[in-house]
Structures are given as C-alpha cells and as structure tokens.
C-alpha cells in the first residue's frame, strides 16, 4: 500500500494532496513546481482562452457557453505536456513569470497558494494530461483529506511498529474534534455543533436540531451522538498499544466547502459527482442539479467500492496462486536444469569413453601393421646380408685365384668356380634387391563423418509424448457405442503425431487397438449391450510410444434403443415417424433391418401392426447384414423369422416352414420378439401369447432385427423394453 501513499513527483508521502481533474493526486508543494504557463497556441482550450484574456465582461458566443471551461472535450484536462523531466522521470517545468495584467485580472489570478498566471495549466505527473487553472489557481482543486488522513495513520502505525514513537500520541488530537465540528445548517456564523445524526451524517447545533431534526416522526429512530463522543471512541481503548495505533488526526474532520469556507459539506450533487454545502444549493451552480444526502451516497459508494474490492480480491487470490505456481515452476526449472546438466555430462563422458576405446583399437591396428613391416624388412635385411657375405667371399676367393700363375692348377678349379659364380649371380634375381614392404602405412582414418556428427551434436526437442488425460466429462455411452475424449496435459510441448485408442472385449479380455489417428474424440460402435469395457489411450511420435493414460470404465446400455435402418432398407420400403414406422410401396415382400446389431446378451422388442389389409403375410425376426431384401424374410439362410397371416403363423429359415401355430394378426396386434444369445434361442409372441415352442435354437453370431412386408401392411417399432414376464424363467416352488 505504501506506493499508493507516495507522491509521483517527489516520491515522498503525500503532503496536503490535491485531487486533479484526472482523479490522480499530487502534493501541494509539488503542484506549485509543475504549474506551467501555457503558450498562446498550445493546450488551453479555445473556450477558456478568451475568458482568461478578455475578462469577465467579454460577450462570448452562445456556443462557447455550452463547452467546458477547463477541457477540450469536457474531460477536465487537455493534452499539453511539459518538455523537462525531474530526476524520478516526472515531467516538471517551473512556472514562467506572469505577464503584465490589469489590476483586476491580477487580483483574480492570485490564489492563496501564490501568484498563478491566468493562462497557467498543470500536467498530471502520472497520465500526462493537462488541466487549465481558473482564477482560483490551485485552490480550485479539492484537497484529498481522506488520503491525507490515511497517510498520517500509516506513518503513525509504522513508527509505532518500529518503536520510534510513544504510545500516547493519539490523545493529543482528540480535543480538536469539537473545535472543528460546526453546525452544517446555520445560515451565517455556524454555531458549535451539539449533536450529529449517524443516519443523516449531518452536524446540528441545538437550534437547528430542534427545527430540522426533531426526535419524532421519521427521525425518532435516528441516533444522535455528541461530537465529543466521536473523539472518545478513538481514545477510549483500555489497551495502550491499541490507543497508540490511532493517530491524532484519525478523528472525524468535517470539511468545509471550497466555495463557502464557513459551510460544511452536507449534500452530494449527483450531476457533478461532488459533495456540496447548503449554500451551494441555494445560490450556486448546483441549484437545479439532482441532490442526495451525503450520508446515503457515502454508504452507497462504500458498498460499490466493497463490491469492486471483492472482485479484485478474487483476482489477487488468483494472482497469489499463480505466483506460487510460477515459483514452483522456478524450482522445477532449477531441478530439471541440474538433472539435464548431469545427463549431458554423462552422455558426453560416454562419448569420450567410446572414442577412447575406439582410439585404443585403432592404435592396436597401427602397432600390428608396424610390427609386421618391421619383421618383413628385418627378414629381408638378414637374408640379403647373408647372400652379400657369401657373394663377397666368393668374389674375394675368385680374385685370389685369378692372381695365381699356375695354368694347370687354375684349369683344375676354374670350371667349378665359374659354375659357383654363375649360381651366386642367379641368386640375385629380379626383385631380390627391392624392398618387400613400403615404409608408408596403408591405413587412412576417415574422421570427417565423426567430426560432422560432433559439430551437429545438439539438443533435440523430440521426446516421447506425455500421458494423455481422459476428459471424463465428455466420455459417454449410448446404446452399444462408447465415446471417449482426451487431451494432452498443460505445459506439454513434446510433439504428438497421433494417438492409439485401445479397448478390451467387454469381458475382461486383452486390449486391442480400435483407433489410430490424430483426433482426440472417438466413437466406437457395434459393442455388446449390457457390457463393461475398459479403455485407454496413448500418444506416439517419431521417437516412439508414450505412456498409457489412466483406464476408464464404460458401461453400455442394458436395453437397446434402435430404429429401422434407412441406409440398408430395400428401395420400396417407406419409413416415417423418425424411422420408427415402416410401410411398403410394392405388392412384393421387401425387407428392412434395424440399426442395432446383437452378438451377446438378451434383447426384446415389439412391433405393432398399424394397418393390415387383404390378409398379407408379414414376417418378423432377425437376419444377417447381407440378407436378401427382395423376398420374404426367412426364405434364405441369412434370416430366422416367423411369418403370419390373419389366422396362423409359421417359423421359417432357408425356406423351410415349421411349427404352424393358430393365432394370426390384425390391425392393432402386437408382435414380440425375444433374442437370447446366451442360450442361442429366438422366441415370438402375439398379444402376450407365445407362438409355439422355441422358434430357433443354437443360433449364434451377429444378428439385426428384421421384418418383411408389402403394401398391405404398416408397422411401428417399439424398443428399449424390458423382457416381459412370459419369457422369464419361473422359479421352482418347494
């Protein structure tokens, strides 16, 4: 709250705060520093300039009387902004010297706070909107006594809490209340107030109280309090600490009117939205305005402020919760940052270790290659050295032989010696004096891909998708279909390329995929009635599969609600009544199926005959989806039916007629069909009487309700029915 109590110009607590037309506040000393002289062509409204420059006797045009004196658009302020700034960023410009005016003009422009130029204005330091001053100068702005009181109380409380001030300072101001309390209804020279009405919030002297506020009639329930009691209520606390917390100026001060200094505010002008005194109503500009009691408007505005505060209080609470959330996020960021740093170090260390291991392998290869070359070269050196020594010895021996002069002795050994020399020469074959290995190493390390990979080593945003959140409020079942909805958790930035929805078999079996795609809403049809299914979903992206969501349990309907299927019906079938009523436009029998498919459980539905002419043979029963639709139901192997005329009925399957039973149909007849897939049986009844024995047994698979009829018959379907008593097994009696 301290920021609300400081002046935007000086940065200190408000001193004698004034209320500017824009509703902001400024200290009176600071207001003197930011009052500026407006240039002739700037800021001042054209309606105000002639009044200030021409004097009060100037004859203004009529249209100017309807415009604001202090504003360009009846807002109370213009748009002039001074060019200099104070150290705290607020625009400030000292007032310019006043131009020479006539004595009357100078007198009218001189206020209690000092000389103000007749064409002066003040700029709000917060919104930078300018307001021109009238002849009263700064005195024309109301003083914010409430803010001044709050500042004083706040300073007192702060001083007490810091131990800088005594605890009995609040008693010094209590005696000022009576001197400040004057009657608000006296015409001249207001007398000292004797009482104050808490309901009217008006001070009365004894005389005015008897005249204007008698203790009878509607005023009988009003509470009159002496002004002295107002002060004693502040200083009467038995706790010295509590007394010390009440500053001297917290006692009620009764403000006087700015236009009539001897009058206290007693009423409120609704049009001008300002408190006024009794004399303002009699002779001022508020005479024809809507006026209300000051106390009533005070309480009304307090209620409005309290209501507004409740709204901002809720927002403040949300902001506090949001700050807690942000602080938690900061902590999570810190923890995750440390975790990621440790992970990064570990990954880089692992890369360095792998590189060192590969380096050791490569060095081993180089060492082996070097040792191999060494061995080959040394072997060649040794071999060549041996041959060279042998050849050199033979050469030296031959030279010695040549030096001898004994021909016979020479010829004795010359042949053998020549052969030896020639044999020695043949040992130095081509390539014998060439190195077998090169000093160069035929090993080239291709490190460019690795260097590129190291340079491209960076963080990727792709992670596994988080666990999806099932939106239970949108998950539902209808008949034998279920609808599931899900979403990603908040703050989940990992991309999701699609979702996989899995469902069990409704009997506690394993999960199977029923949907793969990008949608977050999916409906699965064709499930078993009266079954409990478990469903779960997971996301996936190029990185892999994310975790499963929580498992949701969905219960399909106990009974089936369905209609005739217009999509699969024969083209001669005519459906009406929201596809609940069927008729035919052909004299031949045509088949229509229901929209539900049954593969499990017990199901019952009824068909009412609405029209029956010329004794046709309608058929009722169940069929596969691929049943023939241009012949009587039951003539192929895809349908199990009972066909009936006006006297008898027959069961029919694969065009085989069995179990003829007496009892036919007519207009208004009800035919019931019971399909028990647990037992694999199909049973019929007409008007509550079972037709023959069990019609069909050992049937299994997926079946759909079906009928066949021609143009002489019209029927209506009734679904969602409980199994009647005639089909329920009876309990054995003892």
JSON list of N, CA and C in Angstrom, two decimals, residues 133-165:
[
{"chain": "A", "resi": 133, "resn": "UNK", "atom": "N", "xyz": [-5.94, 26.09, -15.19]},
{"chain": "A", "resi": 133, "resn": "UNK", "atom": "CA", "xyz": [-6.35, 26.64, -13.90]},
{"chain": "A", "resi": 133, "resn": "UNK", "atom": "C", "xyz": [-7.24, 27.86, -14.14]},
{"chain": "A", "resi": 134, "resn": "UNK", "atom": "N", "xyz": [-8.27, 27.98, -13.31]},
{"chain": "A", "resi": 134, "resn": "UNK", "atom": "CA", "xyz": [-9.14, 29.16, -13.40]},
{"chain": "A", "resi": 134, "resn": "UNK", "atom": "C", "xyz": [-8.57, 30.24, -12.50]},
{"chain": "A", "resi": 135, "resn": "UNK", "atom": "N", "xyz": [-9.38, 31.25, -12.23]},
{"chain": "A", "resi": 135, "resn": "UNK", "atom": "CA", "xyz": [-8.89, 32.40, -11.45]},
{"chain": "A", "resi": 135, "resn": "UNK", "atom": "C", "xyz": [-8.55, 32.03, -10.02]},
{"chain": "A", "resi": 136, "resn": "UNK", "atom": "N", "xyz": [-9.05, 30.88, -9.54]},
{"chain": "A", "resi": 136, "resn": "UNK", "atom": "CA", "xyz": [-8.73, 30.48, -8.16]},
{"chain": "A", "resi": 136, "resn": "UNK", "atom": "C", "xyz": [-7.38, 29.78, -8.06]},
{"chain": "A", "resi": 137, "resn": "UNK", "atom": "N", "xyz": [-6.79, 29.41, -9.17]},
{"chain": "A", "resi": 137, "resn": "UNK", "atom": "CA", "xyz": [-5.50, 28.75, -9.16]},
{"chain": "A", "resi": 137, "resn": "UNK", "atom": "C", "xyz": [-5.60, 27.35, -8.58]},
{"chain": "A", "resi": 138, "resn": "UNK", "atom": "N", "xyz": [-4.61, 26.94, -7.81]},
{"chain": "A", "resi": 138, "resn": "UNK", "atom": "CA", "xyz": [-4.61, 25.62, -7.20]},
{"chain": "A", "resi": 138, "resn": "UNK", "atom": "C", "xyz": [-5.71, 25.44, -6.19]},
{"chain": "A", "resi": 139, "resn": "UNK", "atom": "N", "xyz": [-6.26, 26.53, -5.71]},
{"chain": "A", "resi": 139, "resn": "UNK", "atom": "CA", "xyz": [-7.35, 26.43, -4.75]},
{"chain": "A", "resi": 139, "resn": "UNK", "atom": "C", "xyz": [-8.60, 25.85, -5.40]},
{"chain": "A", "resi": 140, "resn": "UNK", "atom": "N", "xyz": [-8.65, 25.90, -6.72]},
{"chain": "A", "resi": 140, "resn": "UNK", "atom": "CA", "xyz": [-9.79, 25.32, -7.41]},
{"chain": "A", "resi": 140, "resn": "UNK", "atom": "C", "xyz": [-9.82, 23.80, -7.37]},
{"chain": "A", "resi": 141, "resn": "UNK", "atom": "N", "xyz": [-8.71, 23.15, -7.02]},
{"chain": "A", "resi": 141, "resn": "UNK", "atom": "CA", "xyz": [-8.68, 21.69, -6.88]},
{"chain": "A", "resi": 141, "resn": "UNK", "atom": "C", "xyz": [-9.01, 21.31, -5.44]},
{"chain": "A", "resi": 142, "resn": "UNK", "atom": "N", "xyz": [-9.80, 20.27, -5.29]},
{"chain": "A", "resi": 142, "resn": "UNK", "atom": "CA", "xyz": [-10.18, 19.83, -3.94]},
{"chain": "A", "resi": 142, "resn": "UNK", "atom": "C", "xyz": [-9.00, 19.14, -3.27]},
{"chain": "A", "resi": 143, "resn": "UNK", "atom": "N", "xyz": [-8.97, 19.30, -1.98]},
{"chain": "A", "resi": 143, "resn": "UNK", "atom": "CA", "xyz": [-7.92, 18.68, -1.18]},
{"chain": "A", "resi": 143, "resn": "UNK", "atom": "C", "xyz": [-8.38, 17.29, -0.75]},
{"chain": "A", "resi": 144, "resn": "UNK", "atom": "N", "xyz": [-7.53, 16.31, -0.93]},
{"chain": "A", "resi": 144, "resn": "UNK", "atom": "CA", "xyz": [-7.87, 14.92, -0.61]},
{"chain": "A", "resi": 144, "resn": "UNK", "atom": "C", "xyz": [-7.59, 14.68, 0.88]},
{"chain": "A", "resi": 145, "resn": "UNK", "atom": "N", "xyz": [-8.59, 15.02, 1.68]},
{"chain": "A", "resi": 145, "resn": "UNK", "atom": "CA", "xyz": [-8.42, 14.87, 3.14]},
{"chain": "A", "resi": 145, "resn": "UNK", "atom": "C", "xyz": [-8.35, 13.41, 3.54]},
{"chain": "A", "resi": 146, "resn": "UNK", "atom": "N", "xyz": [-9.11, 12.57, 2.84]},
{"chain": "A", "resi": 146, "resn": "UNK", "atom": "CA", "xyz": [-9.10, 11.15, 3.18]},
{"chain": "A", "resi": 146, "resn": "UNK", "atom": "C", "xyz": [-7.71, 10.55, 2.98]},
{"chain": "A", "resi": 147, "resn": "UNK", "atom": "N", "xyz": [-7.09, 10.87, 1.86]},
{"chain": "A", "resi": 147, "resn": "UNK", "atom": "CA", "xyz": [-5.74, 10.38, 1.61]},
{"chain": "A", "resi": 147, "resn": "UNK", "atom": "C", "xyz": [-4.76, 10.92, 2.63]},
{"chain": "A", "resi": 148, "resn": "UNK", "atom": "N", "xyz": [-4.93, 12.19, 2.99]},
{"chain": "A", "resi": 148, "resn": "UNK", "atom": "CA", "xyz": [-4.05, 12.80, 3.98]},
{"chain": "A", "resi": 148, "resn": "UNK", "atom": "C", "xyz": [-4.17, 12.09, 5.32]},
{"chain": "A", "resi": 149, "resn": "UNK", "atom": "N", "xyz": [-5.40, 11.74, 5.70]},
{"chain": "A", "resi": 149, "resn": "UNK", "atom": "CA", "xyz": [-5.61, 11.04, 6.96]},
{"chain": "A", "resi": 149, "resn": "UNK", "atom": "C", "xyz": [-4.99, 9.64, 6.93]},
{"chain": "A", "resi": 150, "resn": "UNK", "atom": "N", "xyz": [-5.16, 8.96, 5.80]},
{"chain": "A", "resi": 150, "resn": "UNK", "atom": "CA", "xyz": [-4.60, 7.61, 5.69]},
{"chain": "A", "resi": 150, "resn": "UNK", "atom": "C", "xyz": [-3.08, 7.66, 5.75]},
{"chain": "A", "resi": 151, "resn": "UNK", "atom": "N", "xyz": [-2.47, 8.68, 5.13]},
{"chain": "A", "resi": 151, "resn": "UNK", "atom": "CA", "xyz": [-1.01, 8.82, 5.17]},
{"chain": "A", "resi": 151, "resn": "UNK", "atom": "C", "xyz": [-0.55, 9.02, 6.60]},
{"chain": "A", "resi": 152, "resn": "UNK", "atom": "N", "xyz": [-1.25, 9.90, 7.33]},
{"chain": "A", "resi": 152, "resn": "UNK", "atom": "CA", "xyz": [-0.86, 10.15, 8.72]},
{"chain": "A", "resi": 152, "resn": "UNK", "atom": "C", "xyz": [-1.01, 8.90, 9.57]},
{"chain": "A", "resi": 153, "resn": "UNK", "atom": "N", "xyz": [-2.12, 8.17, 9.36]},
{"chain": "A", "resi": 153, "resn": "UNK", "atom": "CA", "xyz": [-2.32, 6.95, 10.15]},
{"chain": "A", "resi": 153, "resn": "UNK", "atom": "C", "xyz": [-1.26, 5.91, 9.80]},
{"chain": "A", "resi": 154, "resn": "UNK", "atom": "N", "xyz": [-0.93, 5.80, 8.54]},
{"chain": "A", "resi": 154, "resn": "UNK", "atom": "CA", "xyz": [0.07, 4.82, 8.12]},
{"chain": "A", "resi": 154, "resn": "UNK", "atom": "C", "xyz": [1.44, 5.16, 8.72]},
{"chain": "A", "resi": 155, "resn": "UNK", "atom": "N", "xyz": [1.79, 6.45, 8.72]},
{"chain": "A", "resi": 155, "resn": "UNK", "atom": "CA", "xyz": [3.07, 6.84, 9.30]},
{"chain": "A", "resi": 155, "resn": "UNK", "atom": "C", "xyz": [3.09, 6.57, 10.80]},
{"chain": "A", "resi": 156, "resn": "UNK", "atom": "N", "xyz": [1.96, 6.84, 11.47]},
{"chain": "A", "resi": 156, "resn": "UNK", "atom": "CA", "xyz": [1.89, 6.57, 12.90]},
{"chain": "A", "resi": 156, "resn": "UNK", "atom": "C", "xyz": [2.07, 5.07, 13.17]},
{"chain": "A", "resi": 157, "resn": "UNK", "atom": "N", "xyz": [1.35, 4.24, 12.41]},
{"chain": "A", "resi": 157, "resn": "UNK", "atom": "CA", "xyz": [1.44, 2.79, 12.64]},
{"chain": "A", "resi": 157, "resn": "UNK", "atom": "C", "xyz": [2.85, 2.28, 12.37]},
{"chain": "A", "resi": 158, "resn": "UNK", "atom": "N", "xyz": [3.47, 2.82, 11.36]},
{"chain": "A", "resi": 158, "resn": "UNK", "atom": "CA", "xyz": [4.83, 2.38, 11.05]},
{"chain": "A", "resi": 158, "resn": "UNK", "atom": "C", "xyz": [5.81, 2.79, 12.13]},
{"chain": "A", "resi": 159, "resn": "UNK", "atom": "N", "xyz": [5.62, 4.00, 12.64]},
{"chain": "A", "resi": 159, "resn": "UNK", "atom": "CA", "xyz": [6.50, 4.46, 13.72]},
{"chain": "A", "resi": 159, "resn": "UNK", "atom": "C", "xyz": [6.31, 3.65, 14.98]},
{"chain": "A", "resi": 160, "resn": "UNK", "atom": "N", "xyz": [5.05, 3.31, 15.29]},
{"chain": "A", "resi": 160, "resn": "UNK", "atom": "CA", "xyz": [4.80, 2.53, 16.50]},
{"chain": "A", "resi": 160, "resn": "UNK", "atom": "C", "xyz": [5.40, 1.14, 16.37]},
{"chain": "A", "resi": 161, "resn": "UNK", "atom": "N", "xyz": [5.22, 0.54, 15.19]},
{"chain": "A", "resi": 161, "resn": "UNK", "atom": "CA", "xyz": [5.74, -0.81, 14.99]},
{"chain": "A", "resi": 161, "resn": "UNK", "atom": "C", "xyz": [7.26, -0.83, 15.03]},
{"chain": "A", "resi": 162, "resn": "UNK", "atom": "N", "xyz": [7.91, 0.27, 14.64]},
{"chain": "A", "resi": 162, "resn": "UNK", "atom": "CA", "xyz": [9.36, 0.32, 14.66]},
{"chain": "A", "resi": 162, "resn": "UNK", "atom": "C", "xyz": [9.91, 0.83, 15.99]},
{"chain": "A", "resi": 163, "resn": "UNK", "atom": "N", "xyz": [9.02, 1.20, 16.93]},
{"chain": "A", "resi": 163, "resn": "UNK", "atom": "CA", "xyz": [9.47, 1.66, 18.23]},
{"chain": "A", "resi": 163, "resn": "UNK", "atom": "C", "xyz": [10.00, 3.07, 18.24]},
{"chain": "A", "resi": 164, "resn": "UNK", "atom": "N", "xyz": [9.72, 3.84, 17.14]},
{"chain": "A", "resi": 164, "resn": "UNK", "atom": "CA", "xyz": [10.26, 5.18, 17.05]},
{"chain": "A", "resi": 164, "resn": "UNK", "atom": "C", "xyz": [9.36, 6.23, 17.69]},
{"chain": "A", "resi": 165, "resn": "UNK", "atom": "N", "xyz": [8.18, 5.83, 18.15]},
{"chain": "A", "resi": 165, "resn": "UNK", "atom": "CA", "xyz": [7.26, 6.82, 18.70]},
{"chain": "A", "resi": 165, "resn": "UNK", "atom": "C", "xyz": [6.57, 6.26, 19.92]}
]
